[in-house]
mmCIF file of C-alpha atoms in Angstrom:
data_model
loop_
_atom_site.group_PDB
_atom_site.id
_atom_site.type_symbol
_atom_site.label_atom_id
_atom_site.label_comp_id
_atom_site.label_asym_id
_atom_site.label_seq_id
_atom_site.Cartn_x
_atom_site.Cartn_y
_atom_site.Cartn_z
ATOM 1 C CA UNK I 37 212.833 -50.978 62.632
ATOM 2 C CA UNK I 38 213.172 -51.351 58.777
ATOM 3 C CA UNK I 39 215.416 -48.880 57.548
ATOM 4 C CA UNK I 40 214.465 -48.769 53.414
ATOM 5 C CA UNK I 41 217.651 -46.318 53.324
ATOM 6 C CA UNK I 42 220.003 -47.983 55.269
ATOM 7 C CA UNK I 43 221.992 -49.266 52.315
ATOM 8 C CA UNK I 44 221.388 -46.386 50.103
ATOM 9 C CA UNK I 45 223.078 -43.946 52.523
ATOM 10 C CA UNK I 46 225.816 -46.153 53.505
ATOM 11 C CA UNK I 47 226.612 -46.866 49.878
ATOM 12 C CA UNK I 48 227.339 -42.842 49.316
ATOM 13 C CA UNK I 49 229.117 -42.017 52.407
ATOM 14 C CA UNK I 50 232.079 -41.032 50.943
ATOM 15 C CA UNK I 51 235.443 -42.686 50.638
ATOM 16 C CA UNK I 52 237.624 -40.668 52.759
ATOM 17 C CA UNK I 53 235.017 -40.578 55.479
ATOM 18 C CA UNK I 54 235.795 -44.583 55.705
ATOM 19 C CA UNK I 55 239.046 -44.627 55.618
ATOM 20 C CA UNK I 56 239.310 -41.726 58.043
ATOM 21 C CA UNK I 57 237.110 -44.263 60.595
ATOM 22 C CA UNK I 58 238.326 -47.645 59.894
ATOM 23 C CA UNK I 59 240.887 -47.977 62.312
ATOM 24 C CA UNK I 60 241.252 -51.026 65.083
ATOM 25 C CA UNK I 61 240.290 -48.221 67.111
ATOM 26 C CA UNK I 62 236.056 -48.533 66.163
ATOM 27 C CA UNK I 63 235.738 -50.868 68.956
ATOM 28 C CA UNK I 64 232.818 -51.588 70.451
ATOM 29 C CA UNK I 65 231.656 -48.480 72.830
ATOM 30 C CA UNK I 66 230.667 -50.234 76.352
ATOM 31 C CA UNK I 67 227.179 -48.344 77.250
ATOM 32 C CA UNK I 68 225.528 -48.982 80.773
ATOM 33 C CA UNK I 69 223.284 -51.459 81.182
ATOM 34 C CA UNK I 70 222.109 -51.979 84.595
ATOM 35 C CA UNK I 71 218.081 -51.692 85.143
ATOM 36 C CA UNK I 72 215.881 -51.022 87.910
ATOM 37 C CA UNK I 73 214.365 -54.721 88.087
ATOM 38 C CA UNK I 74 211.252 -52.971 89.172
ATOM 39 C CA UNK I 75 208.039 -51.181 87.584
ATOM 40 C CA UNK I 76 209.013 -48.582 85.369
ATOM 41 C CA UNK I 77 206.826 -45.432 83.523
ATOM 42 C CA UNK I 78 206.623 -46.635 80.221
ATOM 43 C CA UNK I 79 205.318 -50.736 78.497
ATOM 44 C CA UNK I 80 208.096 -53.599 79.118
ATOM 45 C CA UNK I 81 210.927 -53.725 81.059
ATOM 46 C CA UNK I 82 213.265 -51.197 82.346
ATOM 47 C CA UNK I 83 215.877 -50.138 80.206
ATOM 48 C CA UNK I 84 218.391 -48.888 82.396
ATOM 49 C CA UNK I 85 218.919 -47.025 86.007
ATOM 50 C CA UNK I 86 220.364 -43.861 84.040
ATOM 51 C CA UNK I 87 217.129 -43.475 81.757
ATOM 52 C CA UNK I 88 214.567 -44.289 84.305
ATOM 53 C CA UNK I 89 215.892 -41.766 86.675
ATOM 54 C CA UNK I 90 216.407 -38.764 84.135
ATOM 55 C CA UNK I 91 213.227 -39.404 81.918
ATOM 56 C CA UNK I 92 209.166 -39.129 82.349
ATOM 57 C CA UNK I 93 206.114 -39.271 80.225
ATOM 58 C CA UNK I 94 205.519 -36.019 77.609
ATOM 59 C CA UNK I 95 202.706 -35.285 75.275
ATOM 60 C CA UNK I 96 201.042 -38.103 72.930
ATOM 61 C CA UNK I 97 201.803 -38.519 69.412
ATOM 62 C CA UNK I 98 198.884 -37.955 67.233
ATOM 63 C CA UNK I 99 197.898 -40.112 64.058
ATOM 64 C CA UNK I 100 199.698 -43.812 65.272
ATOM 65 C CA UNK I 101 197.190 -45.638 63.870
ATOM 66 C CA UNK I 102 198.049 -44.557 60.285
ATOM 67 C CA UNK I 103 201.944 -42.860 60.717
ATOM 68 C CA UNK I 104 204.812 -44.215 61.771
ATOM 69 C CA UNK I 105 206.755 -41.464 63.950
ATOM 70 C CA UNK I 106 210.388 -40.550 62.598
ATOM 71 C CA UNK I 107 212.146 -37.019 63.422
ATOM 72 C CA UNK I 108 211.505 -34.714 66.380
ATOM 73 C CA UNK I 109 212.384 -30.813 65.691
ATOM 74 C CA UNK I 110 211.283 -27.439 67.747
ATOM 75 C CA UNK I 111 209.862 -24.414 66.568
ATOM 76 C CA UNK I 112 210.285 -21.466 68.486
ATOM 77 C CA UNK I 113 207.828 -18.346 68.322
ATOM 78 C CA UNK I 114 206.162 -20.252 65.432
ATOM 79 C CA UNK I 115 202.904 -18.060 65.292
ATOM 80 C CA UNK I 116 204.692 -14.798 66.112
ATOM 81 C CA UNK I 117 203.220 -14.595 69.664
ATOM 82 C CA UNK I 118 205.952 -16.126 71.500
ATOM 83 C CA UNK I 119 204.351 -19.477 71.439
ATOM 84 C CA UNK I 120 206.755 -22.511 70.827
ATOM 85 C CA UNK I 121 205.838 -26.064 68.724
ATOM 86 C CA UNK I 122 207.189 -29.111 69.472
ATOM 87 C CA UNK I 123 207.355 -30.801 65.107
ATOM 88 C CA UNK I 124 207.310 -34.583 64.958
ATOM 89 C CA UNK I 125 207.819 -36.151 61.470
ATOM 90 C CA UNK I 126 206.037 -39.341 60.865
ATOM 91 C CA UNK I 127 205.950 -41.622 57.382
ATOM 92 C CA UNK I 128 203.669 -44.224 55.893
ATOM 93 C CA UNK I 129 204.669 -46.385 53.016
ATOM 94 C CA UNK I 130 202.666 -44.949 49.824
ATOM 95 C CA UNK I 131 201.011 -42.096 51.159
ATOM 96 C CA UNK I 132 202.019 -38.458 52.156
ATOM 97 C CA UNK I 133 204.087 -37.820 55.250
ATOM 98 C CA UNK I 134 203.159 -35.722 58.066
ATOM 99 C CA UNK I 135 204.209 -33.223 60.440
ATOM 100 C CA UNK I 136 202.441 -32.797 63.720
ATOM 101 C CA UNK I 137 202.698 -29.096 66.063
ATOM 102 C CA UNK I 138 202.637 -30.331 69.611
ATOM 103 C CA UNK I 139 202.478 -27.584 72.103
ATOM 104 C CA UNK I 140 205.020 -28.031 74.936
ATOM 105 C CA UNK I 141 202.966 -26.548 77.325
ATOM 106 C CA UNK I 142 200.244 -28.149 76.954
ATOM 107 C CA UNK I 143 200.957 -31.567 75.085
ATOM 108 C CA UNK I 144 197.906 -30.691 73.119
ATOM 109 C CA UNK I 145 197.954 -30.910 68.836
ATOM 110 C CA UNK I 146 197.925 -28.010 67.456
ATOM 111 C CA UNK I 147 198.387 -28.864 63.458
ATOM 112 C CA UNK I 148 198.815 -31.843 60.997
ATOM 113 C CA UNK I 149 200.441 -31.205 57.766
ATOM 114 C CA UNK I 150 200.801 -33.288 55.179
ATOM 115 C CA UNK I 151 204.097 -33.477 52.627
ATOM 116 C CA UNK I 152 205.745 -35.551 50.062
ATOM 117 C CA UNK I 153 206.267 -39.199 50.887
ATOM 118 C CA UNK I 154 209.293 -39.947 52.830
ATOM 119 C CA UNK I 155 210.800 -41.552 55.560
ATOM 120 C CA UNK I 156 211.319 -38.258 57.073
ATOM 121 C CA UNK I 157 214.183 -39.263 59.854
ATOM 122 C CA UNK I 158 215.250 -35.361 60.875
ATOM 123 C CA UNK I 159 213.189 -32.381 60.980
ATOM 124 C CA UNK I 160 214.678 -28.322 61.996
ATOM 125 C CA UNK I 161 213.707 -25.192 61.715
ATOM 126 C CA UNK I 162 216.371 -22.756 61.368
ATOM 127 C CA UNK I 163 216.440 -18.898 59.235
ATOM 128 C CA UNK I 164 212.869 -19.465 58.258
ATOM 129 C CA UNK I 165 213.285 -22.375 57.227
ATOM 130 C CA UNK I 166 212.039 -25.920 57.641
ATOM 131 C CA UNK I 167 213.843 -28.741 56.845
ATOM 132 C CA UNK I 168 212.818 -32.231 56.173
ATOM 133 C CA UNK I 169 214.685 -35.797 55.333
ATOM 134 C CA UNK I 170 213.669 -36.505 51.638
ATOM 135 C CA UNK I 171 213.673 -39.406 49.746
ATOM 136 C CA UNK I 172 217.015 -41.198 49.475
ATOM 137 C CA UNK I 173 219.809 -38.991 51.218
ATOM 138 C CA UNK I 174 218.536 -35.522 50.620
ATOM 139 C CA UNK I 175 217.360 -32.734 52.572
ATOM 140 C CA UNK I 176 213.781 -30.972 51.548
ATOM 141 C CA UNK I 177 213.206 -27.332 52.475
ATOM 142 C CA UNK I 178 210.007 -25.575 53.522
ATOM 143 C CA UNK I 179 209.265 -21.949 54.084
ATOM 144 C CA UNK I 180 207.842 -21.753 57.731
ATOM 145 C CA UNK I 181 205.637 -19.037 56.725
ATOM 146 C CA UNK I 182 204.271 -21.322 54.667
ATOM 147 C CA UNK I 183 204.229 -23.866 57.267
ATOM 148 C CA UNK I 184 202.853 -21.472 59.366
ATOM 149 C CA UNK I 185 199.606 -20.882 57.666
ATOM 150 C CA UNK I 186 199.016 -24.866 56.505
ATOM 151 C CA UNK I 187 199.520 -25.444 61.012
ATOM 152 C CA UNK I 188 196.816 -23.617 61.514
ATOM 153 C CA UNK I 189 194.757 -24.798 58.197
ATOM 154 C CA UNK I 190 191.821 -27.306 58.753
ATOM 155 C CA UNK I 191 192.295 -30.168 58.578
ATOM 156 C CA UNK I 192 195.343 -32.035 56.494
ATOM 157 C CA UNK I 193 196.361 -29.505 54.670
ATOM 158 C CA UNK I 194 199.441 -30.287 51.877
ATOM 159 C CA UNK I 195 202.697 -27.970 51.943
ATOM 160 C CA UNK I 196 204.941 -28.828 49.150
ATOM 161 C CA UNK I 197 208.761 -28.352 49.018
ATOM 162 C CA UNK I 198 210.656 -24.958 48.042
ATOM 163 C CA UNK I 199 212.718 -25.966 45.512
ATOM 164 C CA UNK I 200 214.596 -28.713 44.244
ATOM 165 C CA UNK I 201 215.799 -31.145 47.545
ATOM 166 C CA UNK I 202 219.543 -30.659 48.215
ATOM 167 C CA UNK I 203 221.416 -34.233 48.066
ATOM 168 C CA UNK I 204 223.697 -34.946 50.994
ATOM 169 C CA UNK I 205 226.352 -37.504 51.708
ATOM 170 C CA UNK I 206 223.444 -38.800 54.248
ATOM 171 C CA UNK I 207 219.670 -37.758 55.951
ATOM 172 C CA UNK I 208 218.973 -41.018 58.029
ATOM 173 C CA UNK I 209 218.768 -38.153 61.147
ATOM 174 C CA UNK I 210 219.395 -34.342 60.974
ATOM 175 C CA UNK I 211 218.873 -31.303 63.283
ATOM 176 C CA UNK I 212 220.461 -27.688 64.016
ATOM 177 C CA UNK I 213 222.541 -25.707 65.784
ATOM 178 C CA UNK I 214 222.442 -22.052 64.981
ATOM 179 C CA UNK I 215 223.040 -21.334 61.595
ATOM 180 C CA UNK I 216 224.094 -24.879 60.671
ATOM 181 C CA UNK I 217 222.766 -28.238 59.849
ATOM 182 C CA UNK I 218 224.271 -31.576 60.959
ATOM 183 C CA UNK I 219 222.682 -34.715 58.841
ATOM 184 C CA UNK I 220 224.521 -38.328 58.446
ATOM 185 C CA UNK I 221 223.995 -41.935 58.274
ATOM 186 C CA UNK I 222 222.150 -44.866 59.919
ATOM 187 C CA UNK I 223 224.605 -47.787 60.104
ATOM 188 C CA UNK I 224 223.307 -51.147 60.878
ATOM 189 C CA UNK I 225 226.518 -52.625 61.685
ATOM 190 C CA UNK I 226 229.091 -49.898 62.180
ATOM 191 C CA UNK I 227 230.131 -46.558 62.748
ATOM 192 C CA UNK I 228 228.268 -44.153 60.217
ATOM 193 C CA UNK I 229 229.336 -40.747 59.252
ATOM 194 C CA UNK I 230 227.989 -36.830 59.505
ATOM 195 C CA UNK I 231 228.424 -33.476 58.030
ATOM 196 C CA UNK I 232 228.068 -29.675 58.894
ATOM 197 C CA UNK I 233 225.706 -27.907 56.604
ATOM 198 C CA UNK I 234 226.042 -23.858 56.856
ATOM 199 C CA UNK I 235 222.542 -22.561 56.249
ATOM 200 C CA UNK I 236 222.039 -19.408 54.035
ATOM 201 C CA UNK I 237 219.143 -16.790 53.878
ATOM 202 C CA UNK I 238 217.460 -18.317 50.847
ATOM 203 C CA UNK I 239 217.915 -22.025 52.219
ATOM 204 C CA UNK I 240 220.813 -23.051 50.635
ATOM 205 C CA UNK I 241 223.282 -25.535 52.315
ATOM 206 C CA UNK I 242 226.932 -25.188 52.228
ATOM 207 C CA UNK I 243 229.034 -28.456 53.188
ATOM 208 C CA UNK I 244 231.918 -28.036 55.945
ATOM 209 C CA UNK I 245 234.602 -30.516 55.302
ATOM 210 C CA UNK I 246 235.266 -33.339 57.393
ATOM 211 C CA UNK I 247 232.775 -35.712 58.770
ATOM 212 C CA UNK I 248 231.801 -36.783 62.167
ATOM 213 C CA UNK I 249 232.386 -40.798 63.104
ATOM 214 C CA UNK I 250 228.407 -41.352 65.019
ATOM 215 C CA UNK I 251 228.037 -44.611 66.645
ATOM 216 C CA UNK I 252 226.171 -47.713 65.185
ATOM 217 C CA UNK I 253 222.480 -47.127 64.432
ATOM 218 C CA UNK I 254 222.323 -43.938 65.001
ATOM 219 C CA UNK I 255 218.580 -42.502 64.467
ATOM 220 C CA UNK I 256 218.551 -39.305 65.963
ATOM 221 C CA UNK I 257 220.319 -35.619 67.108
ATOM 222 C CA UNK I 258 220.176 -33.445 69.308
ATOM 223 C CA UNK I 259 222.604 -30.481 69.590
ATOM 224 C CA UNK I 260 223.920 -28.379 72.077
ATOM 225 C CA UNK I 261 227.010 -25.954 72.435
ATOM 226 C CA UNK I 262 229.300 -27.955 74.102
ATOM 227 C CA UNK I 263 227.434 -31.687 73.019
ATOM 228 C CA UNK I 264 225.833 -33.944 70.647
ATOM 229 C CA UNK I 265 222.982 -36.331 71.689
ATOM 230 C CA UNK I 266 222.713 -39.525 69.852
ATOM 231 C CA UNK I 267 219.365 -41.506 69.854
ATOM 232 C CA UNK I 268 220.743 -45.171 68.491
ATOM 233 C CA UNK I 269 218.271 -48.096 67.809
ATOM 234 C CA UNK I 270 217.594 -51.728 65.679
ATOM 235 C CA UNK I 271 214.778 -53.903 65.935
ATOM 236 C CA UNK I 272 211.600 -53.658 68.530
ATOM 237 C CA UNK I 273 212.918 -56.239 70.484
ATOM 238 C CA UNK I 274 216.116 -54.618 71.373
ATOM 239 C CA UNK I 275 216.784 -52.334 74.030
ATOM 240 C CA UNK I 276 217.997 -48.486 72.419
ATOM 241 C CA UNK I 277 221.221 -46.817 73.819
ATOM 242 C CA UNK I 278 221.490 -43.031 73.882
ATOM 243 C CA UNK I 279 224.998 -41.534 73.975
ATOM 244 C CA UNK I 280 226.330 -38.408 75.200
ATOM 245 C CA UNK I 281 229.044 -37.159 73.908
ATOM 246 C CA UNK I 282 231.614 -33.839 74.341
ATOM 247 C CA UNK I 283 231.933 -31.949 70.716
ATOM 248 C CA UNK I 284 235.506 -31.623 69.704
ATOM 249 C CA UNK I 285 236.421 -34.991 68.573
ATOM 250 C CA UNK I 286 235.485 -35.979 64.469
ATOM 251 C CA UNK I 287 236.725 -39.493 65.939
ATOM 252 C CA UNK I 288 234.257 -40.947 68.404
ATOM 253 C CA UNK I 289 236.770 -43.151 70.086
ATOM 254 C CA UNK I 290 238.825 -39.981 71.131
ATOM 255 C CA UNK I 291 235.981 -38.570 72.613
ATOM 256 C CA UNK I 292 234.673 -37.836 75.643
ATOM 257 C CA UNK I 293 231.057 -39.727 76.429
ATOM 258 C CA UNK I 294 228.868 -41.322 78.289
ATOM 259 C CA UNK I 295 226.334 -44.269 77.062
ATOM 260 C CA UNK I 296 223.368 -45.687 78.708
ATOM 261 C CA UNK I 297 220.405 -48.213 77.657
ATOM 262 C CA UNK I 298 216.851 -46.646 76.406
ATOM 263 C CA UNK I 299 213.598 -48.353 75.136
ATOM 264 C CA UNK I 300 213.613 -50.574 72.086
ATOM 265 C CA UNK I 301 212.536 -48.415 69.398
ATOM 266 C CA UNK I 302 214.114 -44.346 69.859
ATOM 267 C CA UNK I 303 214.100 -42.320 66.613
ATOM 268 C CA UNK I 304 214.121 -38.551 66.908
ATOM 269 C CA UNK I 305 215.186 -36.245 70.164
ATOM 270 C CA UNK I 306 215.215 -32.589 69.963
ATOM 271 C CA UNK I 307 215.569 -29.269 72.660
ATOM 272 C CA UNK I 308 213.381 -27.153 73.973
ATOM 273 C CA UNK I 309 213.322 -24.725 76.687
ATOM 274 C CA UNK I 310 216.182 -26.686 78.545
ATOM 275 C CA UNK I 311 214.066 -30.209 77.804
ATOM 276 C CA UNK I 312 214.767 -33.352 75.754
ATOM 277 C CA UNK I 313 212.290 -34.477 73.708
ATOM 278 C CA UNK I 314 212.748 -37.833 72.499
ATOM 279 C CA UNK I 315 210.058 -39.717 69.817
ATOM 280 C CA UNK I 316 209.767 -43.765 69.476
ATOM 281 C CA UNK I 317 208.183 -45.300 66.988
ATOM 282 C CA UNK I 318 207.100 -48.420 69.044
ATOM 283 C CA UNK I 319 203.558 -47.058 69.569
ATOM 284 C CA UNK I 320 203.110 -46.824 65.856
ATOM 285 C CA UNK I 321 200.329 -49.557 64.066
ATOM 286 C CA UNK I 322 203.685 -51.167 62.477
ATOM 287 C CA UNK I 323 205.121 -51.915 65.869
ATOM 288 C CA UNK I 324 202.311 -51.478 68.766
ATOM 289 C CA UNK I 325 200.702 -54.811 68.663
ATOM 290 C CA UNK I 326 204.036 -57.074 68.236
ATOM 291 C CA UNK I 327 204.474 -59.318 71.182
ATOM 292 C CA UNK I 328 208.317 -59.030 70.098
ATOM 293 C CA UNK I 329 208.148 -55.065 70.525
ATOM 294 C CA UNK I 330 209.678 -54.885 74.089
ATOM 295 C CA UNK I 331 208.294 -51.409 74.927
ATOM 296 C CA UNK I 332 205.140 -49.875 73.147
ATOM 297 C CA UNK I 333 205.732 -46.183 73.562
ATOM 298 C CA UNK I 334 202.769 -43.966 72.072
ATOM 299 C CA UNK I 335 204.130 -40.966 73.952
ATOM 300 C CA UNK I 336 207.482 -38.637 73.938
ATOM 301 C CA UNK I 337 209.837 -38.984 76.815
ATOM 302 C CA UNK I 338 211.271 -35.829 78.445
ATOM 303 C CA UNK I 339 214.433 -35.503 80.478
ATOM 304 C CA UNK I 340 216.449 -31.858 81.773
ATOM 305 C CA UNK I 341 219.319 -31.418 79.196
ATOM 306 C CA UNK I 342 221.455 -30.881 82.322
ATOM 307 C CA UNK I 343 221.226 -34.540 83.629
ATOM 308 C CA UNK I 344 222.314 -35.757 80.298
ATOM 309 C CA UNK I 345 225.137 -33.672 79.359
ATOM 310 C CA UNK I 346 226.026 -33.988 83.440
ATOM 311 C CA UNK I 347 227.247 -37.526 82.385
ATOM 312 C CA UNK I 348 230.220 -36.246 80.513
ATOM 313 C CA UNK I 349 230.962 -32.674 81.767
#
């Protein structure tokens, strides 16, 4: 894909950050590459053994025609019934973004709401709040009750932003993890970076020190207690890789992890319910009728959490 921010988050990643990862040690991470050589769920080849066995087809993403999908984010309980959302994040240059409510039961739309344009790489939820990859490297923030009422609106109805956005060392991808908010860098050609964000009542984000090292092209997070997720991709004719990898280590290279080929063309993954949710962009109007994008995905993919984080331990 195009990333517009690429060099605008790289260029503010800080200083010590790079010279923490800059050792011989950034080698290149060997990921698994062996396919099925046969027929596969999805458009275009098989992208490896590992992701053909773990993943299957989810719900469709509304609106590819005119949006190109970004981040992938859960809501739990969002209507106060016990009912849980499935929030996908999609962009189009000059125009408002959106946010779609897919029901994970169902795979059925439930809302489209329109925001400020961005590219809109990570969406969370997290102590009533939304929040949203702004313009540049900055993090929006969204009341859900707000949210709330504009899901079930007719329609495209707009939400704006609470406040001023919060700038951040990098958005390219963001999600959560309990009270906190992890958000970093895309890096075309190297390691990129990623910060802790504590989360207060009103919204407010507090920076932990010391960043994370995230592999190469990294375009989306998911979080778990004991593991982060990477979703890493570059161009639509390039097969993905998702990595698995053990929390502990701020140096990926000392790390525990596993790494395994994906579709061209991943961007956001998220939890729910024990599921991974992961969100391509391939199926968007940009991408979809490319004879050099090697898998057209208009849908989510869904694996257990279990046979991911299984890889590593």
């Amino acid at each position: 894909m195009t990333r517009r921010f690429a060099v605008l988050t790289a260029f503010i990643t800080t200083a010590t950050a790079l010279t923490a990862f800059s050792s011989p040690a950034s080698a290149a991470i060997s990921c698994d590459t062996a396919t099925t050589g046969g027929s596969t769920f999805y458009d275009g080849p098989s992208a490896s053994k590992k992701y053909d066995a773990r993943f299957s087809n989810s719900a469709s993403i509304p609106n590819l025609s005119t949006h190109t999908p970004q981040g992938a984010g859960t809501w739990y309980n969002w209507d106060g019934s016990g009912k849980n959302l499935l929030l996908v994040a999609s962009y189009r240059a000059g125009a408002d973004s959106q946010i779609y409510g897919i029901d994970p039961a169902t795979g059925s739309t439930v809302g489209v709401v329109a925001i400020a344009e961005s590219h809109v790489g990570g969406i969370t939820t997290s102590k009533g709040w939304a929040f949203v990859a702004g313009a540049g490297s900055s993090i929006r923030k969204y009341r859900l009750t707000e949210l709330r009422t504009a899901m079930k609106a007719a329609g495209t109805p707009y939400l704006a932003q609470v406040g001023t956005a919060r700038d951040v060392a990098g958005s390219s991808f963001l999600t959560s993890y309990g009270d906190s908010i992890f958000s970093g860098t895309f890096n075309e050609t190297g390691r990129g970076t990623m910060y802790e964000y504590k989360i207060a009542d009103d919204g407010t984000l507090t920076t932990l020190a010391g960043a994370w090292e995230v592999p190469t092209k990294t375009q989306g997070l998911m979080v778990t207690a004991n593991h982060f997720i990477y979703s890493t991709s570059y161009g639509r004719g390039n097969r993905s890789n998702l990595y698995v990898v053990r929390r502990g280590q701020k140096d990926l290279d000392a790390a525990a992890l596993s790494c395994f080929r994906a579709p061209s063309m991943t961007e956001g993954i998220t939890e729910y319910n024990g599921t991974a949710y992961l969100v391509y962009e391939s199926g968007s109007y940009l991408y979809s009728g490319d004879s050099a994008t090697l898998n057209v995905i208009p849908r989510m993919h869904k694996a257990s959490v279990s046979s991911l984080t299984s890889l590593v331990g």
